[in-house]
Short mmCIF file of C-alpha atoms and ligand atoms in Angstrom, two decimals:
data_model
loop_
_atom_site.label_atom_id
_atom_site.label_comp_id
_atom_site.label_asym_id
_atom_site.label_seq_id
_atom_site.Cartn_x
_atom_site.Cartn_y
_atom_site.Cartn_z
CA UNK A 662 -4.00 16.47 10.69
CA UNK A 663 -3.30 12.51 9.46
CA UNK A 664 -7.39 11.73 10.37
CA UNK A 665 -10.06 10.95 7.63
CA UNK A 666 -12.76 13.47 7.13
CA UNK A 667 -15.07 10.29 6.80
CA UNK A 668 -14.17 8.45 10.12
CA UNK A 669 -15.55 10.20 12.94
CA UNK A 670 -15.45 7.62 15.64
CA UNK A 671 -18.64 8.84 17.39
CA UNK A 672 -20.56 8.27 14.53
CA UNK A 673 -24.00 6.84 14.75
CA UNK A 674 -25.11 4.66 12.10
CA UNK A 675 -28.71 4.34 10.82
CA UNK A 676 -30.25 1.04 10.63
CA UNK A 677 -27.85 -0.84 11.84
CA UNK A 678 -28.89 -2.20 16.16
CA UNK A 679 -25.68 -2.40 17.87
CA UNK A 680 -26.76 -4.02 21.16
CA UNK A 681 -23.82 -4.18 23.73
CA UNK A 682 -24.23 -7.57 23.67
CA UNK A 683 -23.47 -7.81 19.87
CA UNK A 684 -20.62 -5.83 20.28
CA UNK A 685 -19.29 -8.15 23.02
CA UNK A 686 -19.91 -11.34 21.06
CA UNK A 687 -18.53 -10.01 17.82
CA UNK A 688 -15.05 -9.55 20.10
CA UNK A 689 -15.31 -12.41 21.15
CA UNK A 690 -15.03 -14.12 17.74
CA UNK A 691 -12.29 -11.29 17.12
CA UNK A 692 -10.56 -12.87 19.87
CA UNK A 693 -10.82 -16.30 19.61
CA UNK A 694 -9.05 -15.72 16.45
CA UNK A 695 -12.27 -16.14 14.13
CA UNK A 696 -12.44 -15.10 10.48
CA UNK A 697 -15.63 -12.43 9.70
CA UNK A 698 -17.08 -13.19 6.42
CA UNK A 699 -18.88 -10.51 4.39
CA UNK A 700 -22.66 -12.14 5.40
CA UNK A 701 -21.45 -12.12 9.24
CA UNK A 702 -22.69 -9.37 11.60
CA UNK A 703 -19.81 -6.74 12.11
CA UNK A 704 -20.07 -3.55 13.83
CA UNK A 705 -20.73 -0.90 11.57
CA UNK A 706 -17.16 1.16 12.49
CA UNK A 707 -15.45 -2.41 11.88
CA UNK A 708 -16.67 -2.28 8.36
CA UNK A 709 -16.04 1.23 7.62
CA UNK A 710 -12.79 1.30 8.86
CA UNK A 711 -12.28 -1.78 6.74
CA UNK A 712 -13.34 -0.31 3.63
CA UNK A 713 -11.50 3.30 4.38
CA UNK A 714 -7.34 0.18 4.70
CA UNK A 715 -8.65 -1.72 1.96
CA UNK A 716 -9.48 1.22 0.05
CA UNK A 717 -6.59 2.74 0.13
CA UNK A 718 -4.44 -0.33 -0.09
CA UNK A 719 -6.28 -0.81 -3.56
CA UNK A 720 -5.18 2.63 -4.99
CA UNK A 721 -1.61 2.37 -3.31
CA UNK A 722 -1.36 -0.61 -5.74
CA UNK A 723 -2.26 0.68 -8.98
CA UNK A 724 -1.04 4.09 -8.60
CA UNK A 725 2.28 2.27 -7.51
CA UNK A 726 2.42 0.68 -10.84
CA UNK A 727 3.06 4.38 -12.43
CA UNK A 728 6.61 5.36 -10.85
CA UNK A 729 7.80 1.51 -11.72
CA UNK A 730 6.03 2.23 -15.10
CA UNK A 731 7.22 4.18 -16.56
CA UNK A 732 10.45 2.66 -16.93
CA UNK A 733 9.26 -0.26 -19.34
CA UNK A 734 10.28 1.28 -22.28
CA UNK A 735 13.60 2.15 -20.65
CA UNK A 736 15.03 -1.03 -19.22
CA UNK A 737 17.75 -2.32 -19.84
CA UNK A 738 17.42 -4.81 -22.38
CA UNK A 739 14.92 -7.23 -23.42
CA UNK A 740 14.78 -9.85 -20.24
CA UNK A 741 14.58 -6.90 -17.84
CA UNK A 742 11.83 -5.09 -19.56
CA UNK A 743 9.72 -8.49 -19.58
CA UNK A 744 10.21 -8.93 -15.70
CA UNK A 745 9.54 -5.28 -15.08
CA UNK A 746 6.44 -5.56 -17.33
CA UNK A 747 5.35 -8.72 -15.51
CA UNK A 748 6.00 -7.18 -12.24
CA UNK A 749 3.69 -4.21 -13.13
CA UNK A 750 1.13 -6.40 -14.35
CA UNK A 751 1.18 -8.26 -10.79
CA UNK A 752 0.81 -5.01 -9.38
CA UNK A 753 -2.24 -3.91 -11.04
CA UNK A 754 -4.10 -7.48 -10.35
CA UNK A 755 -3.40 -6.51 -6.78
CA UNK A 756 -5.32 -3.60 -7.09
CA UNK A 757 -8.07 -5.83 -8.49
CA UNK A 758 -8.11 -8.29 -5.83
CA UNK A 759 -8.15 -5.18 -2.77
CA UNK A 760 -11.33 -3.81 -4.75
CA UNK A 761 -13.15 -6.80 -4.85
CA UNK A 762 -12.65 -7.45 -1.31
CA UNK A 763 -13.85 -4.11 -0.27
CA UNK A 764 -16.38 -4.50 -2.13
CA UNK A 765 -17.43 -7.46 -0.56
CA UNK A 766 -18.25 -4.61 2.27
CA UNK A 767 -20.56 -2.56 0.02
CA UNK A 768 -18.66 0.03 -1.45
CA UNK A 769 -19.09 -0.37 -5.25
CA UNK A 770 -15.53 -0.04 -7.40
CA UNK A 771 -16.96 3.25 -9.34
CA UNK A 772 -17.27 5.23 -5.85
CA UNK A 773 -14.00 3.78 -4.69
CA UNK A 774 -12.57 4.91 -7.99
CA UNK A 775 -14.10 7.80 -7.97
CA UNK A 776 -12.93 8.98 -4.37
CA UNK A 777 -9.56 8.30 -5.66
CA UNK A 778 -9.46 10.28 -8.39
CA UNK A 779 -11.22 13.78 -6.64
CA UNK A 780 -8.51 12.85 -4.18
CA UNK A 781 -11.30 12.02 -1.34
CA UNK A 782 -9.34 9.12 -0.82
CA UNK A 783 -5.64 8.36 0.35
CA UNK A 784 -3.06 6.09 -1.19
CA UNK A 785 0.59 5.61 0.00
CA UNK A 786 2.65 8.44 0.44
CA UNK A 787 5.58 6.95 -1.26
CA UNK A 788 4.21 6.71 -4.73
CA UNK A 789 4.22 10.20 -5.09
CA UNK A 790 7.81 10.61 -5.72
CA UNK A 791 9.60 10.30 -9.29
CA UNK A 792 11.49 7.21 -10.43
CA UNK A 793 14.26 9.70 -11.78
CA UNK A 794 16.82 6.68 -13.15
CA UNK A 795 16.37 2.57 -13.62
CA UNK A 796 17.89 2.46 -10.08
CA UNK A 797 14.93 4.18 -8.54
CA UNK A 798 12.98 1.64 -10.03
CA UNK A 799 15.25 -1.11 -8.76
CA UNK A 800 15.08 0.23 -5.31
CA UNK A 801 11.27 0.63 -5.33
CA UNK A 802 10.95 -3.26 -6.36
CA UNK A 803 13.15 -4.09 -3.57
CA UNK A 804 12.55 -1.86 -0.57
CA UNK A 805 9.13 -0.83 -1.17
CA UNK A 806 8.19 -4.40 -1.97
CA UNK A 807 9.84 -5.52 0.95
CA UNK A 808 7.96 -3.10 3.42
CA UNK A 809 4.81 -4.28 1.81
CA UNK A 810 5.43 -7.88 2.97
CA UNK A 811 6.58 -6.66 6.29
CA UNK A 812 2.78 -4.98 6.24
CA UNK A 813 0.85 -7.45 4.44
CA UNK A 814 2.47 -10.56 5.88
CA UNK A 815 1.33 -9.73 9.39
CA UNK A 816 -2.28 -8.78 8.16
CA UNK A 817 -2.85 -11.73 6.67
CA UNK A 818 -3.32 -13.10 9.56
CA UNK A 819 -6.03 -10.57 10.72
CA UNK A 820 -9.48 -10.67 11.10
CA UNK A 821 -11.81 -10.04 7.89
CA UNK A 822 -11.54 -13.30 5.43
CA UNK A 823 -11.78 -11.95 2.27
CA UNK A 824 -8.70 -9.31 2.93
CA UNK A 825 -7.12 -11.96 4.85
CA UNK A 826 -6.81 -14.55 1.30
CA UNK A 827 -6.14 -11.72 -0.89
CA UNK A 828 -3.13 -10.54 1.03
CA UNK A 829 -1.57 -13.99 0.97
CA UNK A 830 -1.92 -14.48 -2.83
CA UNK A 831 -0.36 -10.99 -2.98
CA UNK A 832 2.98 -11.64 -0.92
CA UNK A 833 3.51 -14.68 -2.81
CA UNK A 834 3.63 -12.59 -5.75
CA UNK A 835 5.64 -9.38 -3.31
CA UNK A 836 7.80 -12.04 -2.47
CA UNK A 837 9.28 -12.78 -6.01
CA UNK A 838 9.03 -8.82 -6.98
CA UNK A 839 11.51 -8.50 -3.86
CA UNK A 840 13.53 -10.76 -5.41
CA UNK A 841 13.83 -9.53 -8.64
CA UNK A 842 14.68 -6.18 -7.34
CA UNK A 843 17.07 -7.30 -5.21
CA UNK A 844 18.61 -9.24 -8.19
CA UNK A 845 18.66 -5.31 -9.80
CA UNK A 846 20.25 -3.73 -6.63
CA UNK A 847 22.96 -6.13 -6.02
CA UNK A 848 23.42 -5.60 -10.44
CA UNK A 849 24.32 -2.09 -9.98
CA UNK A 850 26.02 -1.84 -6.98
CA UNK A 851 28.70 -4.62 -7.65
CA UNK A 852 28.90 -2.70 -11.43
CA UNK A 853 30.98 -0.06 -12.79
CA UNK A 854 31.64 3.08 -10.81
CA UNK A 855 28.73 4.71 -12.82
CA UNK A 856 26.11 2.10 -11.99
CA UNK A 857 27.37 2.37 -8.17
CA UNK A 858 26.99 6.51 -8.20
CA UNK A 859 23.50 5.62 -9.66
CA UNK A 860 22.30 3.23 -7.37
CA UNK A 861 23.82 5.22 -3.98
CA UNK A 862 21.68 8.33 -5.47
CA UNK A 863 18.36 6.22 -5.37
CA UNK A 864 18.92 4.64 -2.13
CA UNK A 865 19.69 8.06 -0.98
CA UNK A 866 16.44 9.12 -2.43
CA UNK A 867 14.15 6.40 -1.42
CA UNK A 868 14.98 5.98 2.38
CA UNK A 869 13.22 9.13 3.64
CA UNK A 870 9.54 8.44 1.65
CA UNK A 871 10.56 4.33 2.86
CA UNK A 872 11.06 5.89 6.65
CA UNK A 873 7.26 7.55 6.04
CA UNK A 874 6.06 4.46 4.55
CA UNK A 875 4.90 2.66 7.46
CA UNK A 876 3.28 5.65 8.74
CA UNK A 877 3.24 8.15 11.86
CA UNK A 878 4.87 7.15 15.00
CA UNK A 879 2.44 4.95 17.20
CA UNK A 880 1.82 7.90 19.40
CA UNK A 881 0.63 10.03 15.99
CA UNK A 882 -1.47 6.81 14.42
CA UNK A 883 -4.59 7.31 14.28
CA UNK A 884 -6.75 4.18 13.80
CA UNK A 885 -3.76 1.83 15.25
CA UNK A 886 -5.83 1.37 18.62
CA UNK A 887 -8.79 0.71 17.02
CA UNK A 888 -7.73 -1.62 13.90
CA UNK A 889 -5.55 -3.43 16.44
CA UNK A 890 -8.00 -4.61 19.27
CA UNK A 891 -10.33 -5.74 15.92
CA UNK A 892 -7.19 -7.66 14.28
CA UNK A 893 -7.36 -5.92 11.42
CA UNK A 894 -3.81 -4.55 12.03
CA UNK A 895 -1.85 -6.97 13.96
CA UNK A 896 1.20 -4.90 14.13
CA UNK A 897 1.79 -1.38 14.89
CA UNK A 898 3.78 1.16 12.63
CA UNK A 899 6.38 1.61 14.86
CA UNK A 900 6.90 -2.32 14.98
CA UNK A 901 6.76 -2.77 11.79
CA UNK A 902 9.46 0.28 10.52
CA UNK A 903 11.49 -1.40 12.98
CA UNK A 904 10.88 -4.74 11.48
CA UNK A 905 11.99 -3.73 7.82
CA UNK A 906 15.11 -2.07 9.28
CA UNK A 907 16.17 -5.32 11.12
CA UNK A 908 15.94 -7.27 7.90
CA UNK A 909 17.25 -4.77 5.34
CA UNK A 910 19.75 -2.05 6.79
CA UNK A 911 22.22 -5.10 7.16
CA UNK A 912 21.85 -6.17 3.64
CA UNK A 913 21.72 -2.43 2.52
CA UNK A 914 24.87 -2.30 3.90
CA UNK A 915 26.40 -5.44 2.83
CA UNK A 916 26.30 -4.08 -0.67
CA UNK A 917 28.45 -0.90 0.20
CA UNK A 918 25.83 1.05 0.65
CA UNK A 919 25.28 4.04 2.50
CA UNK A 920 21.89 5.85 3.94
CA UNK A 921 20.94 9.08 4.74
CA UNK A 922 20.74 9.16 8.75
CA UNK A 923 23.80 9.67 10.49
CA UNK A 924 22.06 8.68 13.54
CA UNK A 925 21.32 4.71 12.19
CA UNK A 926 22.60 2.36 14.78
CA UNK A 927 21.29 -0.96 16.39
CA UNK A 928 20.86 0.12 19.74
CA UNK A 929 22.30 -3.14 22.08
CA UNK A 930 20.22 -2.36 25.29
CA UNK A 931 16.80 -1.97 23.67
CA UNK A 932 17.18 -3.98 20.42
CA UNK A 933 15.90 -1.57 18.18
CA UNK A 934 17.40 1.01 15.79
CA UNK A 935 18.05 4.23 16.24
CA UNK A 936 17.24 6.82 14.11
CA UNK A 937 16.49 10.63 13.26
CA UNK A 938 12.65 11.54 13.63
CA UNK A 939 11.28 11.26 9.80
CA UNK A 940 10.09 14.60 8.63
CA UNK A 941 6.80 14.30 9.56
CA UNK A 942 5.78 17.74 8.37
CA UNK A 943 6.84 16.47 4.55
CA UNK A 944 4.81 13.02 5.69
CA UNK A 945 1.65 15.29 6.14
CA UNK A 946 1.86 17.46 2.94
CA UNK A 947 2.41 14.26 0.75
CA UNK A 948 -0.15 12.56 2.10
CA UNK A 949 -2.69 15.24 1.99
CA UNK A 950 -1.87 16.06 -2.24
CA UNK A 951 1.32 18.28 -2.12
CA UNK A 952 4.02 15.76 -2.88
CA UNK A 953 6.14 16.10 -6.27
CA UNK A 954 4.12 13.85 -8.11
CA UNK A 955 0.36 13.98 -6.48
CA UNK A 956 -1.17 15.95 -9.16
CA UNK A 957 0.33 13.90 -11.88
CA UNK A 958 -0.46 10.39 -10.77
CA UNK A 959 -4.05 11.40 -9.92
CA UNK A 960 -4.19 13.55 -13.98
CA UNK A 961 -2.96 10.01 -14.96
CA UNK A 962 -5.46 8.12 -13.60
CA UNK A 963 -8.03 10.54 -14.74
CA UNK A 964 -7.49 10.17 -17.92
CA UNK A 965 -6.98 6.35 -17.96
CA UNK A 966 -10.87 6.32 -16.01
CA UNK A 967 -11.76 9.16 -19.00
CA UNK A 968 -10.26 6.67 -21.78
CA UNK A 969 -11.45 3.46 -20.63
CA UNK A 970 -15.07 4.40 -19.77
CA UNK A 971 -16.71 3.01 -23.05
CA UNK A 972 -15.79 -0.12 -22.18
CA UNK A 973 -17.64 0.11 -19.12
CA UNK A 974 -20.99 1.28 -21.10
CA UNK A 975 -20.14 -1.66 -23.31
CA UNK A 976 -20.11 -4.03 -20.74
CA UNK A 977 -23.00 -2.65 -19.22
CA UNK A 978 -24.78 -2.89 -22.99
CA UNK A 979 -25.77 0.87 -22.37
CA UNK A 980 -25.19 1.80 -26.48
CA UNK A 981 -27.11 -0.75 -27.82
CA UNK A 982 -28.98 0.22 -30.25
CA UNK A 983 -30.57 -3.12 -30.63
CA UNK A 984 -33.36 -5.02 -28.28
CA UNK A 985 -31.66 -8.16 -27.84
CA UNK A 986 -34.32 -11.02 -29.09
CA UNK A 987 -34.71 -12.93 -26.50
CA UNK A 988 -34.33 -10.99 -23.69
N1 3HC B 1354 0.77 6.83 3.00
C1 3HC B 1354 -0.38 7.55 2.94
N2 3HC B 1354 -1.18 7.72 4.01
C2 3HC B 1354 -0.78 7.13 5.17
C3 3HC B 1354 0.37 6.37 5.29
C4 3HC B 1354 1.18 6.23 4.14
N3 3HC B 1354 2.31 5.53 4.15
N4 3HC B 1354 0.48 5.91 6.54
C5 3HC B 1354 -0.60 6.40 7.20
N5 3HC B 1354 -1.35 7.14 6.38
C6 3HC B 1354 -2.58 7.86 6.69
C7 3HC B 1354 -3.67 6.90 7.09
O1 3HC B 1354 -4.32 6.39 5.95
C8 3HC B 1354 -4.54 7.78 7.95
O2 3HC B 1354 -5.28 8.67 7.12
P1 3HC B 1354 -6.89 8.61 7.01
O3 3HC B 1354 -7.44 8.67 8.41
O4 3HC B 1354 -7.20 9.80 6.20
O5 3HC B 1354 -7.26 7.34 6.33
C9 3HC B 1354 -3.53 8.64 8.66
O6 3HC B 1354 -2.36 8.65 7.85
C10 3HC B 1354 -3.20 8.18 10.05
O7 3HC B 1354 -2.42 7.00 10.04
P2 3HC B 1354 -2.73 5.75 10.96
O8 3HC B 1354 -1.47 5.16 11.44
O9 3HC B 1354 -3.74 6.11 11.99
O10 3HC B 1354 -3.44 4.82 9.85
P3 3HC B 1354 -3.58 3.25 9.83
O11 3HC B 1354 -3.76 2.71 11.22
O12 3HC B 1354 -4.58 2.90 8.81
O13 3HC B 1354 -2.12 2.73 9.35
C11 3HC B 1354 -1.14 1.84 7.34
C12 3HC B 1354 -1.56 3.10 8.11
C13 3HC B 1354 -0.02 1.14 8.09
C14 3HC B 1354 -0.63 2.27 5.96
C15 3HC B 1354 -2.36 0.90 7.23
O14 3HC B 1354 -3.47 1.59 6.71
C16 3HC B 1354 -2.13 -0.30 6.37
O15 3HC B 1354 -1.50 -1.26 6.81
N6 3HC B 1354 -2.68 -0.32 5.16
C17 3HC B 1354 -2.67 -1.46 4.27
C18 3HC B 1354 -1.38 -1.62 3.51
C19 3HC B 1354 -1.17 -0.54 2.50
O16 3HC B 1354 -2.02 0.24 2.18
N7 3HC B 1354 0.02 -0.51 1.92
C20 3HC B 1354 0.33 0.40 0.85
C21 3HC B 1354 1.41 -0.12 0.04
S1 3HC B 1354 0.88 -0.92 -1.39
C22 3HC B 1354 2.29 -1.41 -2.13
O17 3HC B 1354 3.27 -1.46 -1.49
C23 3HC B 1354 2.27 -1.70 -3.57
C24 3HC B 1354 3.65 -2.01 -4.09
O18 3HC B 1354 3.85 -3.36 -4.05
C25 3HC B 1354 3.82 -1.50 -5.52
#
């Protein structure tokens, strides 16, 4: 099962009217290519399914920042470890922007937070997979940050303002991470045989979780319909897998290297690739907490929520231990 426990679709939602009529001019606005702003009426599905993408997009952005992570100490010298840092940082301001436009929907930060880290909530499958050498994290910058635009550049045009503006601002900032680790890739594979071996082995690694990335087949998908005829998704993840393998496989292989599907080919009568069925079986379990890093990315974040929470009493001024004078 790929579904949500907390989207049923037949739902009924207290205190909310949702006149047929409302529903017809609200997709009308949809249609005539209208931004919703948070104080706008939306149906109540539109915002829940809103919150359930954004959500997720959120965490998908700071737990990414662990596999990438956890290479700043190791990198390669002092001008690499300052990009990868930077890169990182970007990363985690991401996650900052996707939480404050969620919750612009009503969903306070500590319950989106918190239904990340008792694993109510999903992130993106591919961030539960180690970063085993400074190759993996070379790939990740350039492939995974690539598939993200592919994503994120089409949604940006979608529907919902506030996720709209703070997926532009974040492919600006995709845009120059893709660069950088393409600037890595093409480091490596034009480098000793070593560095070449190394790089292969990541690619190698990287293209199955990248092939999941854009998730299940458009007959599998879920929400597609649904997020699609609201412009929330403007492209489906079929397209979109086929998108990223238009614009990388050629450069992938351009460098000399190879990738794991011995059925890869641009098929001439359709225009689209070819390739072998992802393991969609694998796709389920990682998604659903079983991958080879789930439990330590969520222990991670645990303990960074466990370590950080005075400062959220001391914001909140809930150790005082004075009455402030003039308050
Ligand atoms: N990883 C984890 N779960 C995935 C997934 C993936 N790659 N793809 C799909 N799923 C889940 C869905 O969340 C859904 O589960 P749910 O019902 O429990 O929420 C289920 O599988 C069914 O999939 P659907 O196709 O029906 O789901 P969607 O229509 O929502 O499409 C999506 C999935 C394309 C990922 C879409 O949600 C989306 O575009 N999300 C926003 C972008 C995003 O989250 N990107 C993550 C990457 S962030 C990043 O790259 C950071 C990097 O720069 C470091």
């Amino acid at each position: 099962m790929y579904g949500n426990a907390y989207i049923d679709p037949n739902e009924k939602f207290e205190g909310q009217e949702e006149t047929p009529e409302l529903l017809a001019a609200f997709q009308a606005r949809i249609d005539q290519g209208d931004k919703i702003e948070p104080q706008d009426w939306m149906p109540a599905m539109y915002r829940k399914q809103l919150i359930r993408m954004i959500e997720q997009h959120a965490h998908s952005e700071i737990i990414g920042s662990l596999p990438e992570g956890t290479w700043i100490t190791r990198a390669p010298g002092f001008r690499r470890k300052l990009a990868l840092m930077a890169k990182v940082q970007d990363e985690v301001g991401h996650a900052q922007l996707l939480y404050s436009a969620a919750e612009t929907l009503g969903k306070s930060r500590e319950d989106m937070m918190n239904d990340l880290i008792t694993g109510k909530s999903k992130y993106s499958n591919i961030f539960n997979y180690p970063a085993l050498t400074w190759a993996d994290s070379a790939v990740i910058a350039w492939l995974v940050d690539a598939g993200a635009i592919v994503n994120q550049l089409a949604n940006s045009k979608g529907s919902y303002g506030p996720y709209c503006r703070a997926l532009e601002r974040i492919c600006y900032e995709e845009s120059f991470h893709l660069k950088y680790g393409h600037d890595n890739v093409v480091h490596l594979a034009t480098g000793t045989k070593k560095q070449r071996a190394m790089v292969q082995a990541a690619m190698t690694r990287w293209w199955p979780p990248l092939m999941h990335f854009f998730g299940p087949s458009d007959k599998a998908s879920v929400h597609s319909k649904t997020l699609m005829g609201w412009k929330v998704k403007m492209a489906t993840n079929d397209s979109m897998r086929q998108q990223f393998m238009d614009m990388y496989i050629p450069k992938i292989w351009d460098l000399g290297l190879t990738l794991p599907d011995p059925l890869l080919k641009k098929n001439e009568e359709t225009g689209q690739w070819d390739y072998t069925e992802p393991d969609w079986a694998e796709f389920k379990r990682v998604i659903n907490g079983d991958g080879p890093c789930n439990a330590e990315r969520l222990a991670v974040r645990r303990m960074a929520e466990e370590n950080g929470k005075w400062v959220a009493r001391a914001i909140r001024n809930e150790d005082a231990e004075y009455v402030r004078p003039f308050a």
